[in-house]
Short mmCIF file of C-alpha atoms in Angstrom, two decimals:
data_model
loop_
_atom_site.label_atom_id
_atom_site.label_comp_id
_atom_site.label_asym_id
_atom_site.label_seq_id
_atom_site.Cartn_x
_atom_site.Cartn_y
_atom_site.Cartn_z
CA UNK A 409 15.39 -1.44 -36.17
CA UNK A 410 14.04 -3.21 -33.07
CA UNK A 411 10.29 -2.92 -32.56
CA UNK A 412 8.75 -1.99 -29.20
CA UNK A 413 4.96 -2.01 -28.79
CA UNK A 414 3.87 0.31 -25.95
CA UNK A 415 0.34 -0.36 -24.72
CA UNK A 416 -1.57 2.75 -23.54
CA UNK A 417 1.44 5.10 -23.86
CA UNK A 418 -0.73 8.12 -23.00
CA UNK A 419 -1.67 7.03 -19.46
CA UNK A 420 -0.30 7.96 -17.03
CA UNK A 421 0.54 11.19 -18.81
CA UNK A 422 4.24 11.06 -17.89
CA UNK A 423 4.72 7.75 -19.76
CA UNK A 424 5.52 9.62 -22.97
CA UNK A 425 8.97 10.01 -21.41
CA UNK A 426 9.54 6.24 -21.58
CA UNK A 427 8.66 6.36 -25.28
CA UNK A 428 10.90 9.36 -25.92
CA UNK A 429 13.93 7.66 -24.36
CA UNK A 430 13.26 4.45 -26.29
CA UNK A 431 13.25 6.43 -29.52
CA UNK A 432 16.52 8.16 -28.57
CA UNK A 433 18.01 4.69 -28.08
CA UNK A 434 17.09 3.67 -31.62
CA UNK A 435 13.95 1.64 -30.86
CA UNK A 436 10.99 1.70 -33.25
CA UNK A 437 8.22 2.67 -30.81
CA UNK A 438 4.70 1.58 -31.81
CA UNK A 439 1.76 2.70 -29.67
CA UNK A 440 -1.61 1.04 -29.13
CA UNK A 441 -4.28 2.94 -27.24
CA UNK A 442 -7.90 4.07 -27.15
CA UNK A 443 -7.17 7.81 -27.19
CA UNK A 444 -7.62 9.56 -30.57
CA UNK A 445 -4.28 10.34 -32.16
CA UNK A 446 -4.85 14.09 -32.31
CA UNK A 447 -5.53 14.13 -28.56
CA UNK A 448 -2.15 12.60 -27.69
CA UNK A 449 0.43 14.95 -26.19
CA UNK A 450 2.69 16.40 -28.92
CA UNK A 451 5.70 14.96 -27.09
CA UNK A 452 4.18 11.48 -27.30
CA UNK A 453 3.23 11.80 -30.96
CA UNK A 454 6.81 12.80 -31.69
CA UNK A 455 8.12 9.68 -29.93
CA UNK A 456 5.97 7.14 -31.81
CA UNK A 457 6.72 5.76 -35.27
CA UNK A 458 3.09 4.63 -35.52
CA UNK A 459 -0.02 4.69 -33.36
CA UNK A 460 -2.87 2.21 -33.68
CA UNK A 461 -6.12 3.39 -32.11
CA UNK A 462 -8.52 0.77 -30.78
CA UNK A 463 -12.05 1.48 -29.60
CA UNK A 464 -11.31 -0.14 -26.24
CA UNK A 465 -8.17 -1.56 -24.67
CA UNK A 466 -10.50 -3.89 -22.72
CA UNK A 467 -11.27 -5.70 -26.01
CA UNK A 468 -8.52 -8.33 -26.25
CA UNK A 469 -9.38 -9.35 -29.81
CA UNK A 470 -9.11 -5.78 -31.03
CA UNK A 471 -5.74 -5.26 -29.31
CA UNK A 472 -4.58 -8.64 -30.66
CA UNK A 473 -5.42 -7.49 -34.19
CA UNK A 474 -3.52 -4.27 -33.59
CA UNK A 475 -0.37 -6.18 -32.61
CA UNK A 476 -0.83 -8.49 -35.60
CA UNK A 477 -1.09 -5.51 -37.96
CA UNK A 478 2.01 -3.84 -36.50
CA UNK A 479 3.90 -7.14 -36.77
CA UNK A 480 2.86 -7.48 -40.43
CA UNK A 481 3.91 -3.91 -41.20
CA UNK A 482 7.09 -3.55 -39.12
CA UNK A 483 8.28 -7.11 -38.59
CA UNK A 484 8.88 -9.12 -35.43
CA UNK A 485 7.97 -7.40 -32.16
CA UNK A 486 10.86 -7.70 -29.72
CA UNK A 487 9.27 -5.93 -26.74
CA UNK A 488 5.69 -5.33 -25.62
CA UNK A 489 4.97 -3.42 -22.42
CA UNK A 490 2.52 -1.05 -20.74
CA UNK A 491 4.40 -0.53 -17.44
CA UNK A 492 0.91 -0.54 -15.93
CA UNK A 493 -0.48 -2.90 -13.29
CA UNK A 494 -3.94 -2.88 -14.85
CA UNK A 495 -2.66 -4.33 -18.14
CA UNK A 496 -0.04 -6.70 -16.69
CA UNK A 497 -1.99 -9.87 -17.51
CA UNK A 498 -3.05 -8.49 -20.91
CA UNK A 499 0.61 -7.76 -21.73
CA UNK A 500 1.53 -11.34 -20.79
CA UNK A 501 -1.25 -12.80 -22.95
CA UNK A 502 -0.07 -10.80 -25.96
CA UNK A 503 3.56 -11.81 -25.41
CA UNK A 504 2.42 -15.43 -25.24
CA UNK A 505 0.39 -15.13 -28.44
CA UNK A 506 3.20 -13.44 -30.40
CA UNK A 507 6.11 -15.31 -28.75
CA UNK A 508 7.70 -12.16 -27.37
CA UNK A 509 10.36 -13.40 -24.96
CA UNK A 510 11.42 -10.19 -23.18
CA UNK A 511 8.80 -10.23 -20.43
CA UNK A 512 6.29 -12.28 -18.47
CA UNK A 513 4.05 -14.70 -20.33
CA UNK A 514 0.70 -16.04 -19.16
CA UNK A 515 2.31 -19.02 -17.40
CA UNK A 516 4.34 -16.59 -15.26
CA UNK A 517 1.39 -14.60 -13.96
CA UNK A 518 0.15 -16.48 -10.91
CA UNK A 519 3.01 -15.67 -8.50
CA UNK A 520 3.17 -12.01 -9.53
CA UNK A 521 -0.58 -11.29 -9.52
CA UNK A 522 -2.10 -13.50 -6.79
CA UNK A 523 -1.29 -12.22 -3.32
CA UNK A 524 -1.67 -15.73 -1.92
CA UNK A 525 0.84 -17.15 -4.42
CA UNK A 526 3.41 -14.47 -3.56
CA UNK A 527 3.77 -15.88 -0.04
CA UNK A 528 5.81 -18.91 -1.11
CA UNK A 529 8.30 -16.72 -2.96
CA UNK A 530 8.77 -14.44 0.03
CA UNK A 531 9.43 -17.57 2.05
CA UNK A 532 11.99 -18.64 -0.56
CA UNK A 533 13.67 -15.26 -0.08
CA UNK A 534 13.74 -15.77 3.70
CA UNK A 535 11.26 -12.94 4.33
CA UNK A 536 8.33 -13.35 6.73
CA UNK A 537 4.78 -12.32 5.81
CA UNK A 538 1.53 -11.85 7.69
CA UNK A 539 -0.45 -15.02 8.33
CA UNK A 540 -3.21 -15.42 5.77
CA UNK A 541 -6.28 -17.36 4.72
CA UNK A 542 -8.14 -17.55 1.42
CA UNK A 543 -11.74 -16.55 2.10
CA UNK A 544 -13.92 -19.59 1.55
CA UNK A 545 -16.56 -20.86 3.95
CA UNK A 546 -17.69 -18.91 7.01
CA UNK A 547 -16.36 -21.45 9.50
CA UNK A 548 -12.87 -21.41 8.00
CA UNK A 549 -12.68 -17.63 8.26
CA UNK A 550 -13.91 -17.70 11.86
CA UNK A 551 -11.24 -20.27 12.69
CA UNK A 552 -8.53 -18.05 11.16
CA UNK A 553 -9.75 -14.99 13.09
CA UNK A 554 -9.74 -17.04 16.29
CA UNK A 555 -6.06 -17.73 15.62
CA UNK A 556 -4.87 -14.19 14.74
CA UNK A 557 -7.51 -11.97 16.39
CA UNK A 558 -9.13 -8.76 15.19
CA UNK A 559 -8.59 -6.63 13.23
CA UNK A 560 -8.04 -8.51 9.98
CA UNK A 561 -7.50 -7.16 6.47
CA UNK A 562 -9.46 -8.53 3.50
CA UNK A 563 -8.67 -7.68 -0.11
CA UNK A 564 -9.01 -9.26 -3.56
CA UNK A 565 -6.41 -11.97 -4.08
CA UNK A 566 -5.89 -10.52 -7.55
CA UNK A 567 -6.36 -6.80 -7.14
CA UNK A 568 -4.87 -3.44 -8.11
CA UNK A 569 -3.91 -0.90 -5.45
CA UNK A 570 -6.12 -0.58 -2.37
CA UNK A 571 -9.41 -1.04 -4.20
CA UNK A 572 -11.90 -3.12 -2.17
CA UNK A 573 -9.47 -3.50 0.73
CA UNK A 574 -11.13 -3.49 4.15
CA UNK A 575 -10.07 -3.54 7.78
CA UNK A 576 -12.55 -5.64 9.76
CA UNK A 577 -12.39 -4.71 13.42
CA UNK A 578 -15.13 -6.85 15.01
CA UNK A 579 -17.75 -9.55 14.55
CA UNK A 580 -20.36 -7.20 13.12
CA UNK A 581 -18.01 -5.93 10.41
CA UNK A 582 -16.90 -9.46 9.59
CA UNK A 583 -20.48 -10.71 9.33
CA UNK A 584 -21.44 -7.76 7.10
CA UNK A 585 -18.47 -8.39 4.81
CA UNK A 586 -19.29 -12.09 4.54
CA UNK A 587 -22.99 -11.43 3.89
CA UNK A 588 -22.37 -8.83 1.15
CA UNK A 589 -19.23 -10.06 -0.65
CA UNK A 590 -19.52 -11.20 -4.24
CA UNK A 591 -17.77 -14.08 -6.01
CA UNK A 592 -14.39 -12.30 -6.02
CA UNK A 593 -11.62 -14.39 -4.48
CA UNK A 594 -10.51 -12.58 -1.32
CA UNK A 595 -7.48 -13.11 0.87
CA UNK A 596 -7.70 -12.44 4.62
CA UNK A 597 -4.57 -11.45 6.52
CA UNK A 598 -3.75 -10.62 10.10
CA UNK A 599 -3.36 -6.91 10.72
CA UNK A 600 0.22 -5.67 10.67
CA UNK A 601 1.09 -2.59 12.69
CA UNK A 602 3.70 -1.40 10.24
CA UNK A 603 4.71 1.39 7.88
CA UNK A 604 4.84 0.56 4.17
CA UNK A 605 8.30 0.93 2.63
CA UNK A 606 9.18 -0.02 -0.93
CA UNK A 607 12.08 -1.20 -3.01
CA UNK A 608 11.92 0.31 -6.49
CA UNK A 609 14.45 -0.76 -9.10
CA UNK A 610 15.24 -1.23 -12.75
CA UNK A 611 16.47 -4.81 -13.19
CA UNK A 612 18.59 -6.04 -16.11
CA UNK A 613 18.34 -9.36 -17.96
CA UNK A 614 20.59 -11.08 -15.40
CA UNK A 615 18.52 -9.97 -12.41
CA UNK A 616 20.92 -7.21 -11.36
CA UNK A 617 19.74 -3.71 -10.39
CA UNK A 618 20.71 -0.79 -12.63
CA UNK A 619 18.97 1.68 -10.32
CA UNK A 620 17.56 1.37 -6.79
CA UNK A 621 15.51 3.64 -4.55
CA UNK A 622 12.51 3.37 -2.24
CA UNK A 623 9.58 5.25 -0.79
CA UNK A 624 7.80 5.45 2.55
CA UNK A 625 4.01 5.79 2.79
CA UNK A 626 3.04 8.03 5.69
CA UNK A 627 -0.69 7.25 5.56
CA UNK A 628 -2.37 3.95 4.80
CA UNK A 629 -3.47 3.88 1.15
CA UNK A 630 -6.40 1.76 2.31
CA UNK A 631 -7.52 4.58 4.62
CA UNK A 632 -6.83 7.24 1.99
CA UNK A 633 -9.18 5.45 -0.41
CA UNK A 634 -11.84 4.35 2.06
CA UNK A 635 -11.86 7.46 4.28
CA UNK A 636 -11.29 10.08 1.56
CA UNK A 637 -8.10 11.27 3.22
CA UNK A 638 -4.99 13.15 2.17
CA UNK A 639 -2.11 11.23 0.59
CA UNK A 640 1.49 11.56 1.75
CA UNK A 641 4.62 9.64 0.84
CA UNK A 642 8.24 10.42 0.14
CA UNK A 643 11.21 9.02 -1.70
CA UNK A 644 14.11 8.08 0.55
CA UNK A 645 17.16 10.33 0.38
CA UNK A 646 19.26 7.18 0.58
CA UNK A 647 17.86 3.64 0.37
CA UNK A 648 18.50 1.89 3.72
CA UNK A 649 20.79 -1.13 3.50
CA UNK A 650 18.15 -3.40 5.08
CA UNK A 651 15.59 -2.45 2.41
CA UNK A 652 18.17 -2.91 -0.34
CA UNK A 653 18.88 -6.40 1.01
CA UNK A 654 15.25 -7.60 1.17
CA UNK A 655 14.54 -6.00 -2.20
CA UNK A 656 17.38 -7.81 -3.90
CA UNK A 657 16.46 -11.11 -2.23
CA UNK A 658 12.87 -10.74 -3.41
CA UNK A 659 13.98 -9.97 -6.96
CA UNK A 660 16.10 -13.13 -6.92
CA UNK A 661 13.34 -15.31 -5.44
CA UNK A 662 10.79 -14.19 -8.05
CA UNK A 663 13.34 -14.51 -10.87
CA UNK A 664 12.78 -10.95 -12.07
CA UNK A 665 14.51 -10.05 -15.34
CA UNK A 666 14.44 -6.92 -17.54
CA UNK A 667 11.82 -4.97 -15.60
CA UNK A 668 11.01 -1.96 -13.51
CA UNK A 669 9.74 -3.25 -10.14
CA UNK A 670 7.89 -1.79 -7.16
CA UNK A 671 8.11 -4.16 -4.18
CA UNK A 672 6.20 -3.40 -0.98
CA UNK A 673 7.23 -4.27 2.57
CA UNK A 674 6.03 -3.59 6.10
CA UNK A 675 8.49 -2.25 8.67
CA UNK A 676 7.02 -3.10 12.09
CA UNK A 677 6.19 -0.07 14.25
CA UNK A 678 6.18 -2.18 17.44
CA UNK A 679 6.88 -5.72 18.56
CA UNK A 680 4.10 -7.96 17.28
CA UNK A 681 3.74 -11.56 18.48
CA UNK A 682 4.15 -14.18 15.72
CA UNK A 683 5.56 -11.54 13.35
CA UNK A 684 8.66 -10.00 14.86
CA UNK A 685 10.31 -7.12 16.67
CA UNK A 686 9.98 -3.40 16.04
CA UNK A 687 11.93 -2.55 12.88
CA UNK A 688 11.68 -6.04 11.37
CA UNK A 689 10.75 -6.17 7.67
CA UNK A 690 7.86 -8.27 6.33
CA UNK A 691 6.87 -8.91 2.71
CA UNK A 692 3.61 -7.26 1.65
CA UNK A 693 3.23 -7.66 -2.12
CA UNK A 694 5.16 -7.38 -5.38
CA UNK A 695 4.30 -5.14 -8.31
CA UNK A 696 6.15 -5.91 -11.51
CA UNK A 697 5.96 -2.40 -12.96
CA UNK A 698 7.00 1.13 -11.97
CA UNK A 699 5.42 2.72 -8.94
CA UNK A 700 2.31 4.59 -10.05
CA UNK A 701 1.37 8.22 -10.40
CA UNK A 702 4.29 10.64 -10.43
CA UNK A 703 6.73 8.32 -8.65
CA UNK A 704 9.11 8.04 -11.60
CA UNK A 705 9.50 11.83 -11.66
CA UNK A 706 10.00 11.78 -7.89
CA UNK A 707 12.76 9.18 -8.29
CA UNK A 708 14.46 11.61 -10.65
CA UNK A 709 14.09 14.59 -8.32
CA UNK A 710 15.29 12.65 -5.26
CA UNK A 711 18.31 11.12 -6.99
CA UNK A 712 19.21 13.80 -9.57
CA UNK A 713 18.87 11.21 -12.32
CA UNK A 714 16.58 10.06 -15.15
CA UNK A 715 14.89 6.70 -14.59
CA UNK A 716 13.06 6.95 -17.92
CA UNK A 717 16.47 6.85 -19.61
CA UNK A 718 17.81 4.14 -17.28
CA UNK A 719 14.80 1.93 -18.12
CA UNK A 720 15.12 2.62 -21.85
CA UNK A 721 18.86 1.85 -21.62
CA UNK A 722 17.95 -1.47 -19.99
CA UNK A 723 15.63 -2.24 -22.91
CA UNK A 724 18.04 -1.21 -25.65
CA UNK A 725 21.47 -2.04 -24.19
CA UNK A 726 20.86 -4.16 -21.03
CA UNK A 727 22.91 -1.63 -19.07
CA UNK A 728 22.68 1.98 -17.92
CA UNK A 729 24.61 4.67 -19.76
CA UNK A 730 24.17 7.09 -16.82
CA UNK A 731 26.74 7.55 -14.09
CA UNK A 732 25.55 7.59 -10.49
CA UNK A 733 28.65 9.42 -9.28
CA UNK A 734 28.42 12.90 -7.83
CA UNK A 735 24.64 13.16 -7.85
CA UNK A 736 22.86 15.13 -5.14
CA UNK A 737 20.20 13.28 -3.12
CA UNK A 738 17.08 14.61 -1.39
CA UNK A 739 13.86 13.54 0.24
CA UNK A 740 11.30 14.06 -2.52
CA UNK A 741 8.00 14.58 -0.72
CA UNK A 742 4.55 14.07 -2.20
CA UNK A 743 1.69 15.84 -0.45
CA UNK A 744 -1.73 15.17 -1.96
CA UNK A 745 -4.45 17.40 -0.48
CA UNK A 746 -8.09 16.36 -0.62
CA UNK A 747 -10.63 18.89 -1.90
CA UNK A 748 -13.12 20.20 0.64
CA UNK A 749 -10.72 20.46 3.59
CA UNK A 750 -10.15 23.88 5.21
CA UNK A 751 -6.37 24.05 4.94
CA UNK A 752 -4.50 26.86 6.71
CA UNK A 753 -2.12 27.41 3.78
CA UNK A 754 -3.57 28.15 0.37
CA UNK A 755 -1.64 27.74 -2.88
CA UNK A 756 -0.05 31.18 -2.73
CA UNK A 757 1.13 30.66 0.84
CA UNK A 758 2.64 27.29 -0.05
CA UNK A 759 4.52 28.75 -2.99
CA UNK A 760 5.71 31.70 -0.94
CA UNK A 761 7.21 29.44 1.72
CA UNK A 762 8.39 26.48 -0.36
CA UNK A 763 8.55 27.76 -3.93
CA UNK A 764 12.32 27.30 -4.25
CA UNK A 765 11.96 23.65 -3.21
CA UNK A 766 8.75 22.82 -5.11
CA UNK A 767 9.42 20.55 -8.11
CA UNK A 768 5.89 20.01 -9.39
CA UNK A 769 2.33 21.20 -8.71
CA UNK A 770 -0.61 19.54 -10.42
CA UNK A 771 -4.24 18.50 -10.19
CA UNK A 772 -4.55 14.71 -9.95
CA UNK A 773 -6.50 12.92 -12.72
CA UNK A 774 -9.80 11.50 -11.49
CA UNK A 775 -8.63 7.95 -12.25
CA UNK A 776 -5.83 8.35 -9.67
CA UNK A 777 -7.37 10.71 -7.11
CA UNK A 778 -8.83 7.95 -4.93
CA UNK A 779 -5.36 6.94 -3.74
CA UNK A 780 -3.50 10.19 -4.43
CA UNK A 781 -6.01 12.93 -3.40
CA UNK A 782 -6.93 15.88 -5.62
CA UNK A 783 -4.09 18.44 -5.63
CA UNK A 784 -0.46 17.52 -5.26
CA UNK A 785 2.72 19.37 -4.33
CA UNK A 786 6.16 17.80 -4.77
CA UNK A 787 9.13 19.26 -2.91
CA UNK A 788 12.80 18.33 -2.50
CA UNK A 789 13.94 18.64 1.11
CA UNK A 790 17.30 18.03 2.76
CA UNK A 791 16.63 16.82 6.30
CA UNK A 792 14.04 14.78 8.22
CA UNK A 793 13.16 17.94 10.16
CA UNK A 794 12.46 19.91 6.98
CA UNK A 795 10.37 17.02 5.69
CA UNK A 796 8.28 16.88 8.87
CA UNK A 797 7.69 20.64 8.82
CA UNK A 798 6.65 20.56 5.16
CA UNK A 799 3.91 18.01 5.83
CA UNK A 800 2.82 19.80 9.00
CA UNK A 801 2.47 23.08 7.11
CA UNK A 802 0.62 21.72 4.07
CA UNK A 803 -1.80 19.52 6.03
CA UNK A 804 -2.70 21.92 8.84
CA UNK A 805 -6.44 22.72 8.87
CA UNK A 806 -8.53 25.33 10.65
#
């Protein structure tokens, strides 16, 4: 039996479904996490052959010993994965240490974790990006700003999500950032007036997609985090051909194999000198894991499919056993509402109007609420007009 070590299989909570599908496909699923075994969801416990609890997943030596023990007990580990951006480098270090060849190793990390290093691969794919500058001395940053103008965006070169991402609109804000920043390596980019679209796919060992979809972010995640706003995005009813093209070119340029990917792009809202015309697509950043939160479930709702199974089929068989023929497609719309806002529609009103289209309602875990707000409603909708009305209704305030 082939051994698969799943790091932190309990978070996000829906990741038990990856484990369940792996087990159905005959994999020996071995979990490592810091949650007590009796606090794991019953569905997850039923999907694991063994669970090794560590006191902290941050402790590399302890996690290393866990993998060593599972190797001793079960034999060679063929796969090791967390499907989580936070542990991407840790996963690679463990694969390197135990010579697990079915994923990134430490030597592969720079171009998929450093935003500055991604730029060359976008160029290889023939995809433009915003002009950029690694934050170093004050004079160099001033020279870059003189070239591109305000506003500029600064963010950690190696960062997760929109954490510590800032829009600097003038000299005072720039001077404050420079005076208060720590030793973190930051990248500075020209501001792009664009909407974030994504290419999300399960890629086989030859670099070919087994499943493709995409989402559109209606509000800046940076503003959602920094301004404590609502969070709205939706899964495309049908992936546009232009996004499919840039997604596949990016996958090829980065040499992606045997992974779930979440690739981010800007679509320009207006003509922007030095960048392109309205509607042009620019590379933003790559994420070599599934889109976070409840996106995998949204992919399923939008495409009438099961991406947990498609991914597990990729792992076990290097192909998908699911047919894409005859499946209904929808806009699957996420609306995350921030606590403390005086919304016109309360929960009962929402369910009365949209209950037959609502696919999921849930409070957002605190660890995710910064980017996803506090209470979420997922709905399947058929037309752009229905989608627009849904967001207008749920976000209206008194």
